Short mmCIF file of C-alpha atoms in Angstrom, two decimals:
data_model
loop_
_atom_site.label_atom_id
_atom_site.label_comp_id
_atom_site.label_asym_id
_atom_site.label_seq_id
_atom_site.Cartn_x
_atom_site.Cartn_y
_atom_site.Cartn_z
CA MET A 12 74.68 44.42 -30.31
CA ASN A 13 72.23 47.78 -30.28
CA PRO A 14 69.39 47.80 -32.72
CA VAL A 15 69.24 51.59 -34.95
CA LEU A 16 66.12 52.11 -36.08
CA CYS A 17 66.53 53.40 -39.61
CA GLY A 18 64.01 55.06 -42.17
CA ASP A 19 62.07 57.77 -43.42
CA ILE A 20 58.52 57.46 -42.54
CA SER A 21 57.65 61.12 -44.37
CA GLN A 22 58.40 58.92 -47.78
CA ASN A 23 56.98 56.13 -46.48
CA ILE A 24 60.18 54.09 -46.35
CA PRO A 25 59.48 51.27 -44.39
CA LEU A 26 61.27 51.35 -40.79
CA PHE A 27 64.09 48.57 -40.14
CA TYR A 28 66.45 47.54 -37.54
CA ILE A 29 70.36 47.53 -37.97
CA HIS A 30 72.10 45.25 -35.63
CA GLU A 31 75.43 47.16 -34.17
CA ASN A 32 78.39 44.56 -33.81
CA VAL A 33 81.38 45.54 -31.89
CA PHE A 34 84.35 43.69 -33.30
CA GLY A 35 87.64 43.66 -31.77
CA SER A 36 90.59 44.93 -34.25
CA LEU A 37 93.00 42.03 -33.05
CA TYR A 38 90.61 39.30 -34.32
CA ARG A 39 91.34 37.67 -38.13
CA LYS A 40 89.01 38.40 -40.63
CA THR A 41 87.91 35.28 -41.20
CA THR A 42 86.26 35.47 -37.75
CA PHE A 43 84.36 38.64 -38.44
CA ILE A 44 83.21 36.83 -41.93
CA ASP A 45 81.84 33.62 -40.00
CA ILE A 46 79.95 36.23 -37.43
CA LEU A 47 78.21 37.75 -40.89
CA LEU A 48 77.65 34.59 -42.13
CA GLY A 49 76.39 32.80 -38.97
CA GLN A 50 76.81 29.30 -39.96
CA LYS A 51 79.04 28.28 -36.97
CA PRO A 52 77.69 28.44 -33.53
CA ARG A 53 79.52 30.74 -31.19
CA LEU A 54 81.90 30.22 -28.53
CA TYR A 55 83.13 32.57 -25.64
CA ILE A 56 86.72 31.44 -24.34
CA SER A 57 86.99 32.01 -20.79
CA TYR A 58 90.45 31.87 -19.00
CA ARG A 59 92.42 33.40 -16.10
CA ILE A 60 93.93 36.64 -17.42
CA THR A 61 94.99 38.39 -14.21
CA GLY A 62 98.71 37.36 -13.42
CA GLU A 63 99.24 35.75 -16.46
CA ASN A 64 101.45 36.37 -19.34
CA ASP A 65 101.76 33.01 -21.71
CA PHE A 66 98.66 32.62 -23.65
CA SER A 67 100.07 30.14 -26.16
CA ASP A 68 98.30 27.16 -25.15
CA VAL A 69 94.88 29.08 -25.54
CA SER A 70 95.80 30.61 -28.90
CA ARG A 71 96.76 27.19 -29.66
CA PHE A 72 93.79 26.05 -28.39
CA ILE A 73 91.10 28.39 -30.24
CA THR A 74 93.18 27.47 -33.30
CA LYS A 75 91.99 24.15 -33.02
CA LEU A 76 88.35 25.17 -32.48
CA SER A 77 88.18 27.89 -35.26
CA PRO A 78 87.42 25.21 -38.30
CA TYR A 79 84.26 24.14 -36.43
CA PHE A 80 83.12 27.25 -34.19
CA VAL A 81 83.63 30.70 -33.85
CA CYS A 82 85.55 31.92 -31.10
CA ILE A 83 85.12 35.01 -29.07
CA ASN A 84 88.29 35.99 -26.95
CA PRO A 85 87.70 38.56 -24.48
CA PHE A 86 91.33 39.45 -24.41
CA SER A 87 91.54 40.73 -28.00
CA ILE A 88 90.83 43.90 -26.23
CA LYS A 89 92.93 45.23 -24.11
CA ASP A 90 91.70 47.67 -21.70
CA TRP A 91 92.39 45.09 -18.93
CA GLY A 92 95.81 45.74 -19.78
CA LEU A 93 95.51 49.27 -18.83
CA VAL A 94 93.81 48.59 -15.34
CA THR A 95 96.70 46.14 -14.27
CA LYS A 96 99.30 48.48 -15.55
CA TYR A 97 97.26 51.21 -13.55
CA ASP A 98 96.99 49.29 -10.41
CA SER A 99 100.60 48.05 -10.81
CA PHE A 100 102.23 51.69 -11.35
CA LEU A 101 100.16 53.10 -7.99
CA GLU A 102 102.07 50.58 -5.85
CA VAL A 103 105.32 51.79 -6.86
CA SER A 104 104.78 55.47 -7.94
CA ALA A 105 101.42 56.92 -6.64
CA LYS A 106 102.69 60.43 -6.61
CA ALA A 107 103.89 60.39 -10.11
CA GLU A 108 102.05 62.78 -12.67
CA VAL A 109 102.85 60.60 -16.21
CA MET A 110 102.83 56.42 -16.25
CA ASP A 111 104.37 54.60 -19.59
CA ILE A 112 101.84 51.67 -20.77
CA GLU A 113 103.48 48.48 -22.31
CA ILE A 114 100.45 46.44 -24.11
CA GLU A 115 101.12 42.93 -25.94
CA TYR A 116 98.95 42.79 -29.33
CA GLN A 117 99.30 40.18 -31.94
CA ASP A 118 101.88 42.02 -33.94
CA GLY A 119 104.18 43.05 -30.85
CA ARG A 120 104.37 45.16 -28.13
CA LYS A 121 103.44 49.20 -28.46
CA LYS A 122 104.65 51.23 -26.15
CA PHE A 123 102.45 54.81 -24.40
CA THR A 124 104.69 56.93 -23.11
CA ASP A 125 104.32 59.84 -20.41
CA PHE A 126 100.47 59.33 -20.10
CA PRO A 127 98.83 61.16 -17.69
CA VAL A 128 97.98 59.66 -14.69
CA ARG A 129 95.22 62.02 -13.60
CA GLU A 130 93.19 61.09 -17.14
CA ILE A 131 93.39 57.37 -16.48
CA ALA A 132 92.17 58.16 -12.89
CA SER A 133 89.08 59.93 -13.99
CA ALA A 134 88.18 57.12 -16.30
CA ILE A 135 89.41 53.96 -14.40
CA ASP A 136 86.14 53.06 -12.65
CA GLN A 137 84.06 53.31 -16.00
CA ILE A 138 86.75 51.02 -17.64
CA ARG A 139 86.32 48.49 -14.84
CA THR A 140 82.81 48.66 -15.17
CA GLN A 141 82.38 48.50 -18.81
CA ILE A 142 85.05 45.24 -19.05
CA VAL A 143 82.28 43.48 -17.29
CA GLN A 144 79.40 45.01 -18.90
CA ARG A 145 81.12 44.23 -22.12
CA ASP A 146 82.08 40.55 -21.30
CA LEU A 147 78.52 39.35 -19.80
CA GLN A 148 76.74 41.08 -22.94
CA ILE A 149 79.31 38.96 -25.59
CA ILE A 150 78.21 35.76 -23.24
CA THR A 151 74.80 36.41 -23.85
CA CYS A 152 75.52 36.69 -27.70
CA THR A 153 77.13 33.55 -27.96
CA HIS A 154 75.80 29.65 -27.88
CA ALA A 155 77.99 28.13 -25.14
CA THR A 156 81.22 28.99 -22.91
CA VAL A 157 84.38 27.38 -22.77
CA ILE A 158 86.56 27.64 -19.71
CA TYR A 159 90.26 26.89 -20.31
CA HIS A 160 90.88 26.79 -16.74
CA ASN A 161 94.79 25.81 -17.51
CA SER A 162 95.98 27.30 -13.50
CA ALA A 163 95.34 25.54 -10.54
CA GLU A 164 94.58 28.95 -9.13
CA PRO A 165 90.95 30.84 -9.21
CA SER A 166 89.74 33.68 -10.83
CA TYR A 167 87.19 36.39 -9.91
CA GLY A 168 86.55 36.63 -13.85
CA VAL A 169 86.16 33.03 -14.35
CA MET A 170 83.57 32.13 -11.93
CA ASN A 171 81.81 35.40 -12.78
CA GLU A 172 81.64 34.43 -16.35
CA LEU A 173 80.78 30.77 -15.41
CA ILE A 174 78.10 31.94 -13.02
CA HIS A 175 76.05 34.13 -16.11
CA SER A 176 76.78 31.31 -18.34
CA VAL A 177 74.78 29.15 -16.04
CA THR A 178 72.32 30.86 -14.00
CA ASN A 179 71.64 34.25 -16.30
CA VAL A 180 71.79 32.71 -20.17
CA SER A 181 71.26 29.21 -19.50
CA HIS A 182 74.37 28.12 -21.51
CA PRO A 183 75.77 25.04 -22.10
CA VAL A 184 79.62 25.18 -19.97
CA TYR A 185 83.07 22.88 -20.88
CA VAL A 186 85.78 23.54 -18.64
CA ILE A 187 88.77 22.05 -19.11
CA TYR A 188 90.90 21.42 -15.94
CA PRO A 189 94.30 19.37 -16.32
CA PHE A 190 94.88 18.99 -12.77
CA LYS A 191 94.67 16.31 -9.83
CA LYS A 192 93.58 19.22 -7.30
CA ARG A 193 89.93 19.57 -7.51
CA LEU A 194 88.36 22.61 -8.51
CA SER A 195 86.36 24.77 -5.65
CA PRO A 196 83.14 23.18 -4.55
CA PHE A 197 81.47 26.46 -5.45
CA PHE A 198 82.62 26.24 -9.07
CA GLU A 199 81.90 22.16 -9.13
CA HIS A 200 78.31 23.45 -7.85
CA TYR A 201 77.90 25.58 -11.21
CA ILE A 202 80.02 22.94 -13.66
CA LEU A 203 77.71 19.96 -12.58
CA VAL A 204 74.85 20.97 -13.78
CA ASN A 205 76.23 20.26 -17.36
CA LYS A 206 78.46 17.66 -16.63
CA ASN A 207 80.93 18.86 -19.05
CA LEU A 208 84.24 18.78 -16.91
CA ILE A 209 87.07 17.54 -19.14
CA THR A 210 89.68 17.24 -16.12
CA GLY A 211 92.45 14.39 -15.96
CA ASN A 212 96.56 14.77 -14.91
CA SER A 213 97.01 14.21 -18.63
CA ASP A 214 98.52 16.00 -21.67
CA ILE A 215 96.75 19.18 -22.18
CA LYS A 216 96.18 18.87 -25.48
CA ALA A 217 94.51 15.52 -25.12
CA LEU A 218 92.28 17.07 -23.24
CA GLU A 219 91.55 19.79 -25.62
CA ASP A 220 90.62 17.21 -28.35
CA LYS A 221 88.55 15.36 -26.17
CA ALA A 222 86.41 18.98 -25.42
CA LEU A 223 86.32 19.48 -29.09
CA GLU A 224 84.87 16.14 -29.71
CA MET A 225 82.19 16.45 -26.79
CA MET A 226 81.16 19.80 -28.51
CA LEU A 227 81.11 18.76 -31.88
CA GLU A 228 78.54 16.26 -30.38
CA ASP A 229 76.77 18.29 -28.61
CA TYR A 230 76.38 21.24 -30.26
CA PRO A 231 73.14 20.47 -32.85
CA ASN A 232 71.46 20.22 -29.43
CA TRP A 233 72.53 23.45 -27.58
CA PRO A 234 69.15 25.69 -27.00
CA THR A 235 70.31 29.02 -28.09
CA TRP A 236 71.69 27.32 -31.87
CA SER A 237 69.30 24.75 -32.35
CA SER A 238 66.27 27.46 -31.82
CA VAL A 239 67.98 28.93 -35.14
CA THR A 240 68.76 26.59 -37.22
#
């Protein structure tokens, strides 16, 4: 959120700040209204994206949380889809000049044909940097981070978001992890600070309910939420 200075000194009109909000078009309208009203705590939903195709569990969990919290889903902005498509394309067609890109949106798949590879190549570094900077800034603007770790495999992005949440902005973090195999000790190092690891080899929906129950009990005492209520 970047403040914009408004007003006209020559006419003695008071100066004031307007905060710009970047809002993904794939969010529900109710999410936009909730952000404007500011009556619900905001959650950053962190989960493994690379190599995954089915996000129905994450969507169900967000629907479950939404009556009580504003859920910020980083994958609502599809620039990471462009990055992965470009990387995959280079592996098989490094010399081609154009490529087709197909990205899954809420209203279905959209295909962009004959996209100049040169244009993507010239912007790919900025796009990759933008993804990291934007997601970390979004975390800063929320009140807690929820990690939906529905994969036994690690994720660089999830790990980075965890470290940022704990060390840089001191946010509470809740982790849903439905496996017997323990997480990396480096991951656990940051989670055990919060003691909010919801784990067990049980139905993922039961773990979701447990996480929701914990957050509903805890949120009045979240540092950045309690300071504005």
